[in-house]
mmCIF file of C-alpha atoms in Angstrom:
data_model
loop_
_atom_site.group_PDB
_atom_site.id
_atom_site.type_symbol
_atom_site.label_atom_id
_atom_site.label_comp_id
_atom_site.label_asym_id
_atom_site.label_seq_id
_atom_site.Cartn_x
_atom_site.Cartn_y
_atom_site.Cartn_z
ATOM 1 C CA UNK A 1 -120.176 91.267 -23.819
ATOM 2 C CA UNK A 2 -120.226 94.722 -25.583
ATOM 3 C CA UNK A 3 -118.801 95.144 -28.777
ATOM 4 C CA UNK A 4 -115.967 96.869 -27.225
ATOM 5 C CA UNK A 5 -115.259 94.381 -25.283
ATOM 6 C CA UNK A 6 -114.519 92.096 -27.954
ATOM 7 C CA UNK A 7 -112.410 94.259 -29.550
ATOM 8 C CA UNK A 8 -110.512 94.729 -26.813
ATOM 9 C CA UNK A 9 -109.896 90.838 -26.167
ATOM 10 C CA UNK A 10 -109.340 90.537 -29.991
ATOM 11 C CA UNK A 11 -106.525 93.199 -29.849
ATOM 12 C CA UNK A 12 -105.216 91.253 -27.241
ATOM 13 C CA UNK A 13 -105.269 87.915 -28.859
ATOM 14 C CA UNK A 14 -103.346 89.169 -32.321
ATOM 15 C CA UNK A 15 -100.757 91.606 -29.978
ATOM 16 C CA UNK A 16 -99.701 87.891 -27.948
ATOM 17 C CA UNK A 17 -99.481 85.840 -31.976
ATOM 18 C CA UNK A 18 -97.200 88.740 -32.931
ATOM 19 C CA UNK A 19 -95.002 87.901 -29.750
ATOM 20 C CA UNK A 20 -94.946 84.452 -29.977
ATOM 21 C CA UNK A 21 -94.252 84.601 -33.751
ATOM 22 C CA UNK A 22 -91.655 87.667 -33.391
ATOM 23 C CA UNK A 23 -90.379 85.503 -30.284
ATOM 24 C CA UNK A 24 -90.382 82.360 -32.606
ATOM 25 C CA UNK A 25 -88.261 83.914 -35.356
ATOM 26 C CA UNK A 26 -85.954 85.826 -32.533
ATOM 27 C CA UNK A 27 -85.427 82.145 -31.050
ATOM 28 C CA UNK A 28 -85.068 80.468 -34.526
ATOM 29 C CA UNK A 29 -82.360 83.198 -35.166
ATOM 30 C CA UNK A 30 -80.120 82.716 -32.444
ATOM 31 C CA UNK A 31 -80.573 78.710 -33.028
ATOM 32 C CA UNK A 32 -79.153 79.200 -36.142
ATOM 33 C CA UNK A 33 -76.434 81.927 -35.142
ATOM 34 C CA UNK A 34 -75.946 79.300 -32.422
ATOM 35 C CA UNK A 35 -75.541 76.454 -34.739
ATOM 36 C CA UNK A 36 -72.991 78.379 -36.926
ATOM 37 C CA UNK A 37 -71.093 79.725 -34.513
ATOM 38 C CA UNK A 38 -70.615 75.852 -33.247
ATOM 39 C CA UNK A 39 -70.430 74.342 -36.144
ATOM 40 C CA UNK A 40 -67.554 76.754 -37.317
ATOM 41 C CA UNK A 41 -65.417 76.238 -34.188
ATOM 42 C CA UNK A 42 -66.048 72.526 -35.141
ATOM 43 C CA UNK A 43 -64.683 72.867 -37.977
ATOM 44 C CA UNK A 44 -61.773 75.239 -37.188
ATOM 45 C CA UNK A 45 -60.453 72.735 -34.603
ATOM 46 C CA UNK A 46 -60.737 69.784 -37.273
ATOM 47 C CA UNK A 47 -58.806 72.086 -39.267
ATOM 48 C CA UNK A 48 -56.377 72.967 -36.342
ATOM 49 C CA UNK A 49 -56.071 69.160 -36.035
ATOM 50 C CA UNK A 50 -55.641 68.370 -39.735
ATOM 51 C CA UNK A 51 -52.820 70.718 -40.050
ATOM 52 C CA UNK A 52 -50.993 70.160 -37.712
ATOM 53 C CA UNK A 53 -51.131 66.354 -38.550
ATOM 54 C CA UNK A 54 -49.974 67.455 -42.208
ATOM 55 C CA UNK A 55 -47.287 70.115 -40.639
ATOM 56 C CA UNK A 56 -46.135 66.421 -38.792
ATOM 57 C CA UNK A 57 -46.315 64.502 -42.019
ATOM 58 C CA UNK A 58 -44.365 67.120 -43.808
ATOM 59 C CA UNK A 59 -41.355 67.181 -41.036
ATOM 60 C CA UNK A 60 -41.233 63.605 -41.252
ATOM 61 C CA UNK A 61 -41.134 63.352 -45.131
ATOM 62 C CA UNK A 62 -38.504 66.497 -45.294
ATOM 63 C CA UNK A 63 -36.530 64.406 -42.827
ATOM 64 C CA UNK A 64 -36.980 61.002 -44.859
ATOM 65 C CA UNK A 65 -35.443 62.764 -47.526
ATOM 66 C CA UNK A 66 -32.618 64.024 -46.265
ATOM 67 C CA UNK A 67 -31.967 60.840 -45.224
ATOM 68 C CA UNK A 68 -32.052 59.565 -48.378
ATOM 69 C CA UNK A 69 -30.293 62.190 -49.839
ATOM 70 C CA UNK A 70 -27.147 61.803 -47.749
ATOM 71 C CA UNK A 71 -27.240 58.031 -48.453
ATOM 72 C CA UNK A 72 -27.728 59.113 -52.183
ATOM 73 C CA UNK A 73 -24.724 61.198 -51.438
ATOM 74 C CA UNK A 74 -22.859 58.684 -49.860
ATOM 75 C CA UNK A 75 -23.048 56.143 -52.462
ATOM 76 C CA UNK A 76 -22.583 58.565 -55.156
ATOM 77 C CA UNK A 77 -19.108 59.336 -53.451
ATOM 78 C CA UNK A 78 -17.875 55.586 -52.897
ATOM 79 C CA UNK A 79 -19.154 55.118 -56.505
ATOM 80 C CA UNK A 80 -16.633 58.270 -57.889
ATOM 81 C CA UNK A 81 -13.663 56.982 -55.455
ATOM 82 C CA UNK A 82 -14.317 53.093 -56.776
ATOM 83 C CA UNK A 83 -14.549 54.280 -60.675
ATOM 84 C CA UNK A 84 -11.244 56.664 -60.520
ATOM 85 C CA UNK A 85 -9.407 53.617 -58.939
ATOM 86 C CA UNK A 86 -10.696 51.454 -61.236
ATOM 87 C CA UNK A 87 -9.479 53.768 -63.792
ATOM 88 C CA UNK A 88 -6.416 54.090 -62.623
ATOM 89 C CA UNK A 89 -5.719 50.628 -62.289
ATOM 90 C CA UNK A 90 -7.172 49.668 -65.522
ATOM 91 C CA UNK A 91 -4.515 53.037 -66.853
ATOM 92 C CA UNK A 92 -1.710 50.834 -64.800
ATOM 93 C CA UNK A 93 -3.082 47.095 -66.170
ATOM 94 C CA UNK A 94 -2.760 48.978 -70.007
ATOM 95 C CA UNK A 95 1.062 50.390 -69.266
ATOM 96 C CA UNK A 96 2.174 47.649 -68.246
ATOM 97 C CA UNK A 97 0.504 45.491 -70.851
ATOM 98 C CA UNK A 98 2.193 47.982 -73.357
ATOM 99 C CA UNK A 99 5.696 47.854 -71.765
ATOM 100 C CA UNK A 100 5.416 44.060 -71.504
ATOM 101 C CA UNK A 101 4.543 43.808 -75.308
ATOM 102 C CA UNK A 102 7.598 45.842 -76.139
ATOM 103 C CA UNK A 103 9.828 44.225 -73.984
ATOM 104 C CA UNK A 104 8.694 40.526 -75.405
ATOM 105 C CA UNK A 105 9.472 42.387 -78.898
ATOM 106 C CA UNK A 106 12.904 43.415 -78.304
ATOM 107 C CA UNK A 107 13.398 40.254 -76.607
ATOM 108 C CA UNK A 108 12.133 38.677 -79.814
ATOM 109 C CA UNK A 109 14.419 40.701 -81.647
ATOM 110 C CA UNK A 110 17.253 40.317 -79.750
ATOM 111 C CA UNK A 111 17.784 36.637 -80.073
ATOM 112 C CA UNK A 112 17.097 37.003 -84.345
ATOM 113 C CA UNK A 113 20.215 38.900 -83.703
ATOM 114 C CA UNK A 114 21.903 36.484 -81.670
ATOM 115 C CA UNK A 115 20.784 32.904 -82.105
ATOM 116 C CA UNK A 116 21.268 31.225 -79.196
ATOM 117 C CA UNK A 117 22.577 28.586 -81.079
ATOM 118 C CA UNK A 118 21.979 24.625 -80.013
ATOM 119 C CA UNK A 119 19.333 23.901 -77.736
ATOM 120 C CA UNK A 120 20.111 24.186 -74.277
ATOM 121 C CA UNK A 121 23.469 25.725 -74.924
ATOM 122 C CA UNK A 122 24.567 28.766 -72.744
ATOM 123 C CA UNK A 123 26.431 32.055 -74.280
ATOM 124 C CA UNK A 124 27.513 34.904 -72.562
ATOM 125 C CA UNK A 125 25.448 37.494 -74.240
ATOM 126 C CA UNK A 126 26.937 40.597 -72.835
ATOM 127 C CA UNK A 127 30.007 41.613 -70.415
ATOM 128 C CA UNK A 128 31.170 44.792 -69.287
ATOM 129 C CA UNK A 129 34.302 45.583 -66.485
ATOM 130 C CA UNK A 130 35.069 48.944 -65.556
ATOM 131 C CA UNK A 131 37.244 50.221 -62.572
ATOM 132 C CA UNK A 132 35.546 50.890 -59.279
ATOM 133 C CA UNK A 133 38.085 52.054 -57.284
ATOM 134 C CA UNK A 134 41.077 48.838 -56.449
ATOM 135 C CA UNK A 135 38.135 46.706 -57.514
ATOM 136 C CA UNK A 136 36.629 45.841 -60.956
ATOM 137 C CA UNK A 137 32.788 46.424 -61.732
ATOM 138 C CA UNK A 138 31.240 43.449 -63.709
ATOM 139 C CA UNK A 139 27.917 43.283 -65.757
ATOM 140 C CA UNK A 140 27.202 40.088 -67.810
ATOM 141 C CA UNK A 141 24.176 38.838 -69.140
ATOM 142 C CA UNK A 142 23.577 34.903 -69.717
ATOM 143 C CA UNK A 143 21.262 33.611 -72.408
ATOM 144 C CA UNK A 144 20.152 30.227 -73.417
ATOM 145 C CA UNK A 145 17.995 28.521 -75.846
ATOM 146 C CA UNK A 146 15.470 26.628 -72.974
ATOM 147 C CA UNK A 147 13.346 24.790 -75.132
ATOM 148 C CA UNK A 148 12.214 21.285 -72.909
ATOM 149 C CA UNK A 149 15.622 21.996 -72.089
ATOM 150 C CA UNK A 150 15.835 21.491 -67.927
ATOM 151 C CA UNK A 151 17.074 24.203 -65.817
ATOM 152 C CA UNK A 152 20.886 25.109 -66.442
ATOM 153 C CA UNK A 153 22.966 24.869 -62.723
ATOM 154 C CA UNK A 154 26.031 26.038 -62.714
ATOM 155 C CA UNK A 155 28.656 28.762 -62.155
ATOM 156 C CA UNK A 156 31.249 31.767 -63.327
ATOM 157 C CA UNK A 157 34.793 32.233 -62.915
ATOM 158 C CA UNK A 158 36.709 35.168 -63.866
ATOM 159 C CA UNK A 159 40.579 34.855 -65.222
ATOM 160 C CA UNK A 160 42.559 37.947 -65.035
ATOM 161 C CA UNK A 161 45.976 38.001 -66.709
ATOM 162 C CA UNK A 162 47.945 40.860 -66.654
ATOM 163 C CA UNK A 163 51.179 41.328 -64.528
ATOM 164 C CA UNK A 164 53.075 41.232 -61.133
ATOM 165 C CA UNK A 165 56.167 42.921 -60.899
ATOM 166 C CA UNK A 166 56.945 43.685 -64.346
ATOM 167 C CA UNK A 167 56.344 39.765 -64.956
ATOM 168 C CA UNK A 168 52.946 37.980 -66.990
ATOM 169 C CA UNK A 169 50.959 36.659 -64.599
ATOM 170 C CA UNK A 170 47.038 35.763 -63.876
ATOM 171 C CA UNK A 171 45.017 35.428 -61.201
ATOM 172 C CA UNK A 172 41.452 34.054 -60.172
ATOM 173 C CA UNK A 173 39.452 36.683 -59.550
ATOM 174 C CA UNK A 174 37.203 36.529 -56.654
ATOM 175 C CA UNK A 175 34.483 38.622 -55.269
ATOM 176 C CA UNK A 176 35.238 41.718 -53.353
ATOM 177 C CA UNK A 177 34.776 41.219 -49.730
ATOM 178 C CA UNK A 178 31.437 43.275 -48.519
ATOM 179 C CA UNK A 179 30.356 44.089 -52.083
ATOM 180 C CA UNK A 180 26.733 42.891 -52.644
ATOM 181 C CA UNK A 181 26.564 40.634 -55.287
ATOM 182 C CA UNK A 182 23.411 41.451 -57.287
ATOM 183 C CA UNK A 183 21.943 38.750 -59.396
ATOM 184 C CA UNK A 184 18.713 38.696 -61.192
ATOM 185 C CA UNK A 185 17.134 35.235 -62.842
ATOM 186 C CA UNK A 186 14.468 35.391 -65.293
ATOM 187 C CA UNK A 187 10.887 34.639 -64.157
ATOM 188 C CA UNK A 188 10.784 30.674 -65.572
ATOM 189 C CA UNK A 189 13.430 29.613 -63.255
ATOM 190 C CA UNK A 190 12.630 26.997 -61.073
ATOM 191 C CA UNK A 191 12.771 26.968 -57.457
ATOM 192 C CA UNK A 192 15.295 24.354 -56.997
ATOM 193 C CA UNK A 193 18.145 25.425 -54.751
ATOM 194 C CA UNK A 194 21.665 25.570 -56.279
ATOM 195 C CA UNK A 195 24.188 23.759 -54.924
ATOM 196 C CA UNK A 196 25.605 26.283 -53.031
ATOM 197 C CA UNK A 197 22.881 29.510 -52.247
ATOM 198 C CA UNK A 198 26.199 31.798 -50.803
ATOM 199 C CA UNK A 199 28.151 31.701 -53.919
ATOM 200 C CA UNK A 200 27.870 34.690 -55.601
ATOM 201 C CA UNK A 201 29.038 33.253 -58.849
ATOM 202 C CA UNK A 202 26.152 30.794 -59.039
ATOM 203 C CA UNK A 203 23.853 30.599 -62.340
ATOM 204 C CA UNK A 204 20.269 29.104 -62.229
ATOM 205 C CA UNK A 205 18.447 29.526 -64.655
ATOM 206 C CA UNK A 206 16.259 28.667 -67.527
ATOM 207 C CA UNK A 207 16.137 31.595 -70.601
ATOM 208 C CA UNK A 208 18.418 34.029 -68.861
ATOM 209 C CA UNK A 209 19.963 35.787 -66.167
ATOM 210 C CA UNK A 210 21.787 39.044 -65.475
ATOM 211 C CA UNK A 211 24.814 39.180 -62.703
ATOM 212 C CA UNK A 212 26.834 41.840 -61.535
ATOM 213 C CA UNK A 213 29.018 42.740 -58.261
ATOM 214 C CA UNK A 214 32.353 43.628 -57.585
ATOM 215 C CA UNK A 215 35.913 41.518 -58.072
ATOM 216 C CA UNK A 216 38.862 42.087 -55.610
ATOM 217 C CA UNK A 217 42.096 42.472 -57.345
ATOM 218 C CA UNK A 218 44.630 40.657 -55.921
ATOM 219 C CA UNK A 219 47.539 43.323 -54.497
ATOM 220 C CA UNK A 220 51.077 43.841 -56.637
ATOM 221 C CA UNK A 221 48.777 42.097 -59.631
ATOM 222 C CA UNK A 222 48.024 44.470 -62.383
ATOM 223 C CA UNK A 223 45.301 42.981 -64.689
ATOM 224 C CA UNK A 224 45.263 43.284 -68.212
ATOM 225 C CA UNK A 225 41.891 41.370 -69.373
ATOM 226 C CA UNK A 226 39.982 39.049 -68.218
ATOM 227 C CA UNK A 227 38.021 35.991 -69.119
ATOM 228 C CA UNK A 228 34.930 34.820 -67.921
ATOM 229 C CA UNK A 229 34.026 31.329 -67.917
ATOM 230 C CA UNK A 230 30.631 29.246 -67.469
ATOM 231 C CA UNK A 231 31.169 26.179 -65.688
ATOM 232 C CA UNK A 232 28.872 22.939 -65.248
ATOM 233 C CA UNK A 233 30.390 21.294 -62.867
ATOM 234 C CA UNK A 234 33.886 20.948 -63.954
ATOM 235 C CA UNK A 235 33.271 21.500 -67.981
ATOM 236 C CA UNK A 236 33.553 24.874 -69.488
ATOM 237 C CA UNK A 237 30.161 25.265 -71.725
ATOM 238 C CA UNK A 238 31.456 28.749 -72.802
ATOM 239 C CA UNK A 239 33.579 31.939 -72.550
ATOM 240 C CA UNK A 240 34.131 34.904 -73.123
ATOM 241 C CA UNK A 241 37.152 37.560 -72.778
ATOM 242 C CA UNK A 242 37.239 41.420 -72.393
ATOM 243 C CA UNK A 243 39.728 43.820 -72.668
ATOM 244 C CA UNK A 244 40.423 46.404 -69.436
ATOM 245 C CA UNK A 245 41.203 50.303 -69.292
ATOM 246 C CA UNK A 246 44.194 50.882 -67.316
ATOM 247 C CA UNK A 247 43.939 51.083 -63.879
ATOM 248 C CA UNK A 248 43.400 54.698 -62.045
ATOM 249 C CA UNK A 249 45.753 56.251 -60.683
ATOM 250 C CA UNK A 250 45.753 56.566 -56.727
#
């Protein structure tokens, strides 16, 4: 083989190693353009994935929260509503404490002022008549000292004297047919029924007790003053006597 020849083959040789090794790198380079381009849609779709789980995550945890918050809400309001009625009952509990106090100390004070005198006795603390019409108006108020003293049963009777026909005269007074009788007993009472629950001139009680109503005035009789009596039973424990205004003219 000529020298040529040899040259020529040698040319030959070195022109394929620079193909295979620029084919080598061109291969190796699109492997690893290849590889990155897969590897980043890999990783754009574990992205894609992991936000969307987080997106999920975040709903759920904004809704978890409202759902607290309204229940937050909620209990905050029942909370405000219970407080300003307890406030308002606790404002009640301390007025009436207060007017309760006051009342016990002008109760206190009233009977310094009037002693009620010996225990169990019954006095006719106050009486007022006024004209109501043909009818008188009564107020009286019955007092009694109740210390382990049992409960006082018995009844009023009012004694009018005046005049009929230019002549004295008195008369029973009785109560004034379809007037309401309004009676009021104090709050130690017992429960024990009087002996008769229609008469409106029945007293039961054990400190005190308060009656009023109307009294029919019998017709032609002109009254004057009357008396009002306590009975028990048939004995007069105590009475009491008022003078009246003249009657109105019709």
């Amino acid at each position: 083989m000529t020298s040529k020849q040899i040259d020529t083959a040698t040319g030959r040789r070195g022109a394929g190693l620079w193909l295979a090794v620029l084919a080598l790198i061109l291969g190796l380079a699109l492997g690893a353009a290849g590889g990155r381009y897969w590897f980043k849609a890999q990783a754009l779709s574990r992205y894609d994935a992991l936000k969307q789980q987080l997106e999920g995550d975040l709903v759920s945890a904004r809704a978890q929260l409202a759902e607290s918050q309204a229940r937050v809400d909620a209990l905050t309001g029942n909370l405000m509503v219970e407080e300003s009625t307890r406030k308002g009952l606790e404002t009640t509990l301390t007025r009436v404490q207060a007017d309760l106090g006051q009342a016990n100390e002008k109760l206190a004070f009233f009977h310094q002022l009037f002693p009620p005198g010996p225990a169990g006795a019954v006095s006719v603390r106050a009486l007022t008549m006024e004209w109501q019409g043909a009818n008188l108006s009564y107020r009286a108020l019955f007092m009694r000292n109740a210390l382990q003293a049992p409960t006082f049963q018995g009844r009023i009777q009012f004694v009018a004297k005046g005049s009929r026909d230019g002549k004295p005269a008195s008369a029973v007074l009785l109560p004034a047919q379809g007037a309401p009788q309004n009676q009021a007993v104090d709050s130690d009472a017992k429960d024990e029924p009087a002996e008769d629950d229609t008469d409106a001139f029945t007293l039961h009680f054990d400190e005190f007790q308060r009656s009023a109503g109307l009294l029919a005035v019998p017709d032609g009789f002109t009254p004057e003053s009357v008396t009002l009596n306590v009975l028990e039973g048939d004995t007069l424990r105590v009475s009491r006597s008022i003078k009246l205004d003249p009657a109105p003219t019709p």
